[in-house]
Short mmCIF file of C-alpha atoms in Angstrom, two decimals:
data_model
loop_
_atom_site.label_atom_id
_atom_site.label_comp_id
_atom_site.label_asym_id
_atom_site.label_seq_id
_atom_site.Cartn_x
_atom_site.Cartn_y
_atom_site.Cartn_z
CA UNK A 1 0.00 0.00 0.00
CA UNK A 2 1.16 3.41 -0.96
CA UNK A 3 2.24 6.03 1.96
CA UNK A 4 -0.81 7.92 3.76
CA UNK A 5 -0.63 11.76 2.65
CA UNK A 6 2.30 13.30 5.01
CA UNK A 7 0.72 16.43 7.08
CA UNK A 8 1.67 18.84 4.94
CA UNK A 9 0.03 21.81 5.49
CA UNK A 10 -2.00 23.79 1.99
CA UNK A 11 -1.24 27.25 1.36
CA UNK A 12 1.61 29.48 -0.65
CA UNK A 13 3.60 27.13 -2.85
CA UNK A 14 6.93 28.28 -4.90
CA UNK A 15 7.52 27.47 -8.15
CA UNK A 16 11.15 27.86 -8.98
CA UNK A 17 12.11 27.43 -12.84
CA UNK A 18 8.62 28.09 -13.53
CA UNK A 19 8.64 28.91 -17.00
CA UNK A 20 11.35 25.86 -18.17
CA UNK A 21 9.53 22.12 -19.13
CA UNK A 22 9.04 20.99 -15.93
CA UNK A 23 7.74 24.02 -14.34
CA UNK A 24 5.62 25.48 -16.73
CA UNK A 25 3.28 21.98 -16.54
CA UNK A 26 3.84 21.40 -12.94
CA UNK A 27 2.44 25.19 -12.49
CA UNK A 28 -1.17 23.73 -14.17
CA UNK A 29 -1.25 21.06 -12.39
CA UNK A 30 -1.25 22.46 -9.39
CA UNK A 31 -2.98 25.56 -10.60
CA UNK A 32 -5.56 23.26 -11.81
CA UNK A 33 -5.72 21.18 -8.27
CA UNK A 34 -6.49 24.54 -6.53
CA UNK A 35 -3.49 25.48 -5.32
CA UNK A 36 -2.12 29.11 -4.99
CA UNK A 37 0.88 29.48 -6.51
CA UNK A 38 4.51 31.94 -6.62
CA UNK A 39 6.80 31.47 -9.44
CA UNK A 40 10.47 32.62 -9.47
CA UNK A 41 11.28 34.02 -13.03
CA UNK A 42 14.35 35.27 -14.35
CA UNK A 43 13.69 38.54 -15.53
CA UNK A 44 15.84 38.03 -18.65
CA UNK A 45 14.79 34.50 -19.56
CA UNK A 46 12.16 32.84 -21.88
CA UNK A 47 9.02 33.30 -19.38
CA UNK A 48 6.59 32.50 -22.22
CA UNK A 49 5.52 28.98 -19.95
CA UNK A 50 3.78 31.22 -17.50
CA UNK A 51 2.21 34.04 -19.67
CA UNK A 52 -1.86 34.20 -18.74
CA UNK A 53 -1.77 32.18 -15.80
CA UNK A 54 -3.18 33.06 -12.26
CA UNK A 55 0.29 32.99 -10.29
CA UNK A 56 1.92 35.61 -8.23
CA UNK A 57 5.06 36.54 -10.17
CA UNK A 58 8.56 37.33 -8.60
CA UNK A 59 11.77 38.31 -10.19
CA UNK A 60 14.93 37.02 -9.35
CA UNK A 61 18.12 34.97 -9.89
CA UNK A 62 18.95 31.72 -8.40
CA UNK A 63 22.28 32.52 -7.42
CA UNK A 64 21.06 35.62 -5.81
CA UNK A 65 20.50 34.69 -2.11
CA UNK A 66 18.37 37.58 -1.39
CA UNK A 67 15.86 37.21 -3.98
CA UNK A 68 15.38 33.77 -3.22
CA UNK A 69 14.72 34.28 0.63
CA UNK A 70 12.07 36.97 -0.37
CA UNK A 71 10.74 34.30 -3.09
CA UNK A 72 10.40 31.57 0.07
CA UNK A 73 9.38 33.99 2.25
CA UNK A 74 5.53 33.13 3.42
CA UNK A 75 5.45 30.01 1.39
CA UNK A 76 4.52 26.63 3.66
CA UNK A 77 5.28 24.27 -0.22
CA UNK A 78 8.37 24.72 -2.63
CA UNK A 79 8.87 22.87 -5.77
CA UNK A 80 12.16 23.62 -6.91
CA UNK A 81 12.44 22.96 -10.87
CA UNK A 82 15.05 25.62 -11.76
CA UNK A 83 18.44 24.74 -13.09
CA UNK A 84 20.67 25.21 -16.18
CA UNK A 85 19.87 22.50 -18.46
CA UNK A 86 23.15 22.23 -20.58
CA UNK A 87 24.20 19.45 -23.13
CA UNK A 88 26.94 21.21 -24.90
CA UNK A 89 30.71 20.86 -23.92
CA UNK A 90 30.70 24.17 -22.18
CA UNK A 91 33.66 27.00 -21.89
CA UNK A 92 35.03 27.44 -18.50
CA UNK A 93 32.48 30.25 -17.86
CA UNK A 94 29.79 28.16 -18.89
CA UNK A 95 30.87 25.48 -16.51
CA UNK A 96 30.98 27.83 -13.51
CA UNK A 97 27.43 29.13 -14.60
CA UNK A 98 26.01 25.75 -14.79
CA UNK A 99 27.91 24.93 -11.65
CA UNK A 100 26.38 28.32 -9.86
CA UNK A 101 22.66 28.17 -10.60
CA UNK A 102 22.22 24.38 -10.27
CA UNK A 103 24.60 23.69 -7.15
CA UNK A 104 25.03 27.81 -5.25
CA UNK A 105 21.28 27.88 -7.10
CA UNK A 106 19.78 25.02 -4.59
CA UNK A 107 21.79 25.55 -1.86
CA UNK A 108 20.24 28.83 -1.57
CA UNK A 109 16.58 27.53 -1.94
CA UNK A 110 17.64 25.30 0.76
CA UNK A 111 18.91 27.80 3.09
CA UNK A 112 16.28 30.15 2.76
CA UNK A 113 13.53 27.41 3.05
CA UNK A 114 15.14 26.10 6.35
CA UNK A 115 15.16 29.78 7.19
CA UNK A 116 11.16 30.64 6.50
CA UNK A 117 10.08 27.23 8.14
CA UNK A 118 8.99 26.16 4.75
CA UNK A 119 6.69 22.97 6.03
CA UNK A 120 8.27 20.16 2.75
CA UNK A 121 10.73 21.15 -0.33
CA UNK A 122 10.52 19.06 -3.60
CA UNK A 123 13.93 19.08 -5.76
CA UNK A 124 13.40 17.73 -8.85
CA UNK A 125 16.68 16.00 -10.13
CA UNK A 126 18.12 13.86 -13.22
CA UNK A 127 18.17 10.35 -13.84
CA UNK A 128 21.94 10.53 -14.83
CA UNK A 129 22.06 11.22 -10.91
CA UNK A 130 21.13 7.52 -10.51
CA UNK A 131 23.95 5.07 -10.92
CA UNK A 132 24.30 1.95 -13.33
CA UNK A 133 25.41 -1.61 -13.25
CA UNK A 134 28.76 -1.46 -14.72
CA UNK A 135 28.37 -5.05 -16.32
CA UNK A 136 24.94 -4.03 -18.41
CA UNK A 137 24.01 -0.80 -18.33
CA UNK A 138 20.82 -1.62 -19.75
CA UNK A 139 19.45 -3.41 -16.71
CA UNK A 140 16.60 -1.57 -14.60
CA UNK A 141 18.53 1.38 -12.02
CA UNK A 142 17.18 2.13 -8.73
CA UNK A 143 17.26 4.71 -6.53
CA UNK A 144 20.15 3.10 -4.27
CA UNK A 145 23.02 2.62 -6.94
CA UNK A 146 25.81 5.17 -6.44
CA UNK A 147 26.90 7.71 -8.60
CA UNK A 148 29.47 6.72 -10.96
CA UNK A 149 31.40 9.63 -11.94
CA UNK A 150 34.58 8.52 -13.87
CA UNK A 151 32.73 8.66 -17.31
CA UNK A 152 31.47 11.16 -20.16
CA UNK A 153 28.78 12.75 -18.22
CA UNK A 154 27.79 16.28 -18.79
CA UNK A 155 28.61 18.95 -16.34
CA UNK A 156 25.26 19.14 -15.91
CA UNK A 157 25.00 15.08 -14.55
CA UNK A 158 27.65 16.21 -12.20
CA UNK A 159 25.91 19.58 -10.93
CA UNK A 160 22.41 17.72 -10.39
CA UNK A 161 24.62 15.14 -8.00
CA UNK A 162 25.52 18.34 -6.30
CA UNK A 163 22.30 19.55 -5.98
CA UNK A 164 21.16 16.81 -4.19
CA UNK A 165 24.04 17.08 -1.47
CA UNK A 166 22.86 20.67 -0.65
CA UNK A 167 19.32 19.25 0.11
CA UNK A 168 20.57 16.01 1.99
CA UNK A 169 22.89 18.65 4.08
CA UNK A 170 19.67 21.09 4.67
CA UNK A 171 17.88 17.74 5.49
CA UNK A 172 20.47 17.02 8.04
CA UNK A 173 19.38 20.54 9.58
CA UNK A 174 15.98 20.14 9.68
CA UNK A 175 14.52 20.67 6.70
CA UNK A 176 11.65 18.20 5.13
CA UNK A 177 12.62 17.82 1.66
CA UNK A 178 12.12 14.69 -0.70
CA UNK A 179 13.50 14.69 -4.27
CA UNK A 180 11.88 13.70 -7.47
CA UNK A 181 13.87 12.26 -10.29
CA UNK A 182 12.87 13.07 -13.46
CA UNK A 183 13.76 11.14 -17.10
CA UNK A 184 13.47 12.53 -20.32
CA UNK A 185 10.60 14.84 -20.98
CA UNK A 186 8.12 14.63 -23.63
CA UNK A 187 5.47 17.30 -24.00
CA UNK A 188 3.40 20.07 -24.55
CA UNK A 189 4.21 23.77 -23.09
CA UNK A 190 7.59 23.25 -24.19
CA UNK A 191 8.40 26.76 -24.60
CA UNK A 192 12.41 27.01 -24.54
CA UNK A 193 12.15 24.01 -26.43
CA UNK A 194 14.35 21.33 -24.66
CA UNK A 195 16.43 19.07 -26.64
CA UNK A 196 14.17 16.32 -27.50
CA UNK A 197 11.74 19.21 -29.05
CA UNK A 198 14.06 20.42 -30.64
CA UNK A 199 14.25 17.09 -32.46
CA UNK A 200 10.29 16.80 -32.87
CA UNK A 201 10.46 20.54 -34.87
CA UNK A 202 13.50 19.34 -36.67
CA UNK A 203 11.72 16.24 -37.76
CA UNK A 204 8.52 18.19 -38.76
CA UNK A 205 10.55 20.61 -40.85
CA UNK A 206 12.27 17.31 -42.39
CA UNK A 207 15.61 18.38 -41.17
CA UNK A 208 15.95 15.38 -39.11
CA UNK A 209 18.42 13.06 -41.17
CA UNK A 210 20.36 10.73 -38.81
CA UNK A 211 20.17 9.31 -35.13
CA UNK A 212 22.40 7.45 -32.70
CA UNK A 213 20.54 4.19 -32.04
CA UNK A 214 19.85 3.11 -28.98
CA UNK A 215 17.62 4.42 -26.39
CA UNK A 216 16.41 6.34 -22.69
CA UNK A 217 13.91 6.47 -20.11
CA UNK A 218 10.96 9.14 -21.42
CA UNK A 219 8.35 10.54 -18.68
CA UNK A 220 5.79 12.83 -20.18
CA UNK A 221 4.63 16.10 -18.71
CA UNK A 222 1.62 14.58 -16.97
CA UNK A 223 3.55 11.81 -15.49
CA UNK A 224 6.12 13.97 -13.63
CA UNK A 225 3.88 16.57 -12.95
CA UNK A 226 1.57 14.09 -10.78
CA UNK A 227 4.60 12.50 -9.65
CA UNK A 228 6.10 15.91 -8.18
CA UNK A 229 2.77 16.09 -6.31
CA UNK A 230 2.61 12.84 -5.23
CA UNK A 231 6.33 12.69 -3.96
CA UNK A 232 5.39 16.34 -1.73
CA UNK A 233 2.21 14.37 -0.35
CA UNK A 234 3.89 11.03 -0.12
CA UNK A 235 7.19 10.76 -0.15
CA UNK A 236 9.14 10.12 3.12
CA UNK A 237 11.56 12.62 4.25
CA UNK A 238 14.93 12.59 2.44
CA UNK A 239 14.35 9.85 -0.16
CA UNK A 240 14.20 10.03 -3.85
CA UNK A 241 12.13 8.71 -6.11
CA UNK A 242 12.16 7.79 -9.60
CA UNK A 243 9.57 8.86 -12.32
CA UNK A 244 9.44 7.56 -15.75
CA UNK A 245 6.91 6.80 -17.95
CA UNK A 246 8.64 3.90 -19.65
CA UNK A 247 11.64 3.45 -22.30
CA UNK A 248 12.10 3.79 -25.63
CA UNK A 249 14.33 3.12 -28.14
CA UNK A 250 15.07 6.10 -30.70
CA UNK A 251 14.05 4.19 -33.93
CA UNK A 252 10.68 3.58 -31.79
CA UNK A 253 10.57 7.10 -30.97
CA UNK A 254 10.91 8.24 -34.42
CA UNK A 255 8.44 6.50 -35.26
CA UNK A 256 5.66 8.30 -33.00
CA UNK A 257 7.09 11.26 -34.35
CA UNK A 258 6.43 10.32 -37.79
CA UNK A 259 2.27 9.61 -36.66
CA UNK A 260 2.04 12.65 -35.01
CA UNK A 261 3.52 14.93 -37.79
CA UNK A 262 2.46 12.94 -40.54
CA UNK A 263 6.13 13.14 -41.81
CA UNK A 264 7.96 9.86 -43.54
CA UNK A 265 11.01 9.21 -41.18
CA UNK A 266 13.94 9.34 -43.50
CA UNK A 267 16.71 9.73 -40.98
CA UNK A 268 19.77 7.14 -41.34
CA UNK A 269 20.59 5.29 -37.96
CA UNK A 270 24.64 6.13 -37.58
CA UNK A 271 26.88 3.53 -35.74
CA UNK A 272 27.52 4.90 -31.85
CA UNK A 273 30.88 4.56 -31.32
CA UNK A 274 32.24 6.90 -34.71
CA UNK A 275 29.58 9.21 -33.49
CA UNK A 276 30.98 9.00 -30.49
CA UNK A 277 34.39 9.70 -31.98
CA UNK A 278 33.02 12.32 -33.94
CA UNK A 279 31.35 14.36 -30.99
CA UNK A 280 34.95 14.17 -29.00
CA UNK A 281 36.59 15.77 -31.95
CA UNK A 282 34.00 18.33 -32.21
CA UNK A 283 33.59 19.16 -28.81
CA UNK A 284 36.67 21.53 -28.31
CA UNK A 285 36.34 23.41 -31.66
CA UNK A 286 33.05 23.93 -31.33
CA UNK A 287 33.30 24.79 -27.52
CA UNK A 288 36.55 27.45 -28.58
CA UNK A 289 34.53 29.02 -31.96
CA UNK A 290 30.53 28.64 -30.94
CA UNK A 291 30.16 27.98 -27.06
CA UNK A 292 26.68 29.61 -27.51
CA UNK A 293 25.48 27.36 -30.44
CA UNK A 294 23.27 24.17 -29.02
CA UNK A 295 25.27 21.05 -29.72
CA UNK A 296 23.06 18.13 -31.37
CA UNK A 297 25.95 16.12 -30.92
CA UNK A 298 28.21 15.67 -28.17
CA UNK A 299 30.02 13.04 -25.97
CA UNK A 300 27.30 13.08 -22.91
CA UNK A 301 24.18 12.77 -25.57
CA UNK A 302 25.72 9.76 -27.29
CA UNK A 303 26.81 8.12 -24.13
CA UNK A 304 23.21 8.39 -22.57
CA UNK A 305 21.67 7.03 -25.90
CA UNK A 306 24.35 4.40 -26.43
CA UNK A 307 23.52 2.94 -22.36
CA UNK A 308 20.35 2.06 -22.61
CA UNK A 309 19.41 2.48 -19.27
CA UNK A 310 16.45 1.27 -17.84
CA UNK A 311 14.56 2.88 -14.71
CA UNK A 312 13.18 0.89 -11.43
CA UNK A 313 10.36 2.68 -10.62
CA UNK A 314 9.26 0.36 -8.19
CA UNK A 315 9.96 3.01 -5.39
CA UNK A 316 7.91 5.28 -6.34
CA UNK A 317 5.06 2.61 -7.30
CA UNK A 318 5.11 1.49 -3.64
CA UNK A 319 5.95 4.36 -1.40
CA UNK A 320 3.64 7.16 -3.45
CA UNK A 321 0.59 5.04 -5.29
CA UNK A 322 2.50 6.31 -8.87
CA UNK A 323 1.25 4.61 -12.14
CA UNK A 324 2.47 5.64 -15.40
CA UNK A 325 0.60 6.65 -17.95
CA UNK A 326 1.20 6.51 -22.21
CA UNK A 327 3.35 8.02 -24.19
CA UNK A 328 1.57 8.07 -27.50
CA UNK A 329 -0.80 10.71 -27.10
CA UNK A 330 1.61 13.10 -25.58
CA UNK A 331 3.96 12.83 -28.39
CA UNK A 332 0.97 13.76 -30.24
CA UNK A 333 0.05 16.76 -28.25
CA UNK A 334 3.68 17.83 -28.25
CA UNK A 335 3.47 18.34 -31.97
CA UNK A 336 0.42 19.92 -32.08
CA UNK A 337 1.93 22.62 -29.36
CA UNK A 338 4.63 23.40 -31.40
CA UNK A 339 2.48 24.03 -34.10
CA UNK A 340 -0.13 26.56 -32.18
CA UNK A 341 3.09 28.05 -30.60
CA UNK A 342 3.91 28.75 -34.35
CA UNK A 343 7.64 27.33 -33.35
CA UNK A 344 6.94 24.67 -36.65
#
């Protein structure tokens, strides 16, 4: 039987990285459950996830301690969704911004919400935080396997590991936190777009001409939305917990692109290990002459694809009543997004 509902008491809830994937659909759902809601929005970012909807809006930066404490400040619920999402092979400055809003970032969300008395904190983290079995990486991870860091994973991996020692260290004070992990998103209200949309516009536009094959853990929007909720209702104090929808492999995944667009899927499946090749000779020249182009291909993306990995979601089955639902028809409504949004 799942958990009973923790006493968590209703009221103000923060939203940080409200207007990013995650946010921007964990806002509705909550919005739509009757909750009042504060967002933290950079004041120089992409807030289009948020536009029209009935939140109270405050401006800040994560690394700015301030701002954040007077973001917490009368909220009893915090969700916190914000981070630098980063697959490129970043410049030094890069790193230490990734490294600064993910890591200083939650540290400060943290602090403050220790601070304020918040009454439960939600981090939502990466599955590449989750460790592997080094003898088949393909076999089903739960939350319990270590970290292993000594391979290609992208600063950002490493940062998210971080993240999650700030909150076990603010646990260790006091604090009630729990930690959601999320996979690969799929979805509508993809605004920035992340890098899988990316892909689904590319492949609409018939610009989409080769993939790595292989294959990752996908949750969609509605999935980890309910699953964020669930884990701040459910989850016991300082545990993580795993939500995925279910995995798919990228020929599979191309194909639900080519339903929902209507395209014919004419990309080339490349072998993994010259891409692989390829993306560690491109890294550094494209890192020196273009740090602020996106990177389709780098080391971390084809080591995640090449893997394989499988989640456990067993955890979060048992401890928080989670059920997964489909993929299909959110692929579907991803597309059609885009195309309202008028990014295809």
């Amino acid at each position: 039987m799942p958990n009973a509902p923790r006493s968590v008491p209703q009221g103000k809830t923060l939203v940080t990285g409200a207007a990013g994937h995650v946010g921007a659909n964990l806002v509705r759902k909550l919005l739509d459950d009757g909750v009042d809601v504060r967002v933290l929005l950079h004041p120089q970012h992409n807030n289009r996830g948020v536009e029209g909807l009935a939140v109270e809006r405050m401006e800040g930066d994560l690394r700015d301690a301030d701002a954040v404490r007077r973001a917490v400040s009368g909220c009893v619920r915090v969700y916190h969704t914000g981070a630098k999402v980063s697959v490129n092979a970043p410049t030094k400055a890069q790193s230490r911004e990734i490294w600064e809003v993910n890591v200083l970032g939650t540290q400060n969300v943290m602090q403050a919400a220790l601070r304020a008395g918040v009454a439960r904190v939600c981090l939502t983290s990466s599955f590449s935080t989750v460790g592997y079995h080094a003898d088949d990486p393909s076999r089903a991870c739960a939350e319990d396997l270590p970290f292993f860091p000594f391979i290609e994973w992208m600063p950002y991996s490493r940062t998210k590991v971080l993240a999650e020692v700030e909150t076990f260290k603010a646990i260790a004070d006091g604090l009630d936190a729990v930690i959601a992990i999320s996979t690969g998103v799929c979805g509508p209200n993809d605004f920035m777009p992340s890098r899988t949309g990316q892909a689904l516009i590319n492949f609409a536009r018939g610009k989409f001409r080769a993939y790595i094959p292989g294959g990752y853990e996908a949750v969609t929007v509605d999935d980890l939305a309910r699953g964020h909720v669930l884990a701040m209702e459910r989850g016991r104090t300082g545990q993580r917990y795993t939500i995925s929808t279910r995995y798919v492999a990228m020929e599979e995944m191309l194909g639900l692109f080519a339903e929902a667009t209507g395209q014919r899927n004419r990309a080339r499946a490349l072998p993994p290990r010259l891409m692989a090749g390829i993306a560690r000779a491109l890294a550094g020249p494209m890192t020196a002459f273009f740090p602020d182009v996106p990177q389709q291909l780098t080391p971390g993306a084809v080591l995640v694809l090449s893997m394989q990995r499988r989640a456990d979601i067993s955890k979060a089955r048992a401890d928080l009543g989670y059920e997964p639902g489909t993929l299909e028809p959110t692929v579907r409504a991803w597309y059609e997004f885009f195309a309202s949004a008028g990014m295809i």
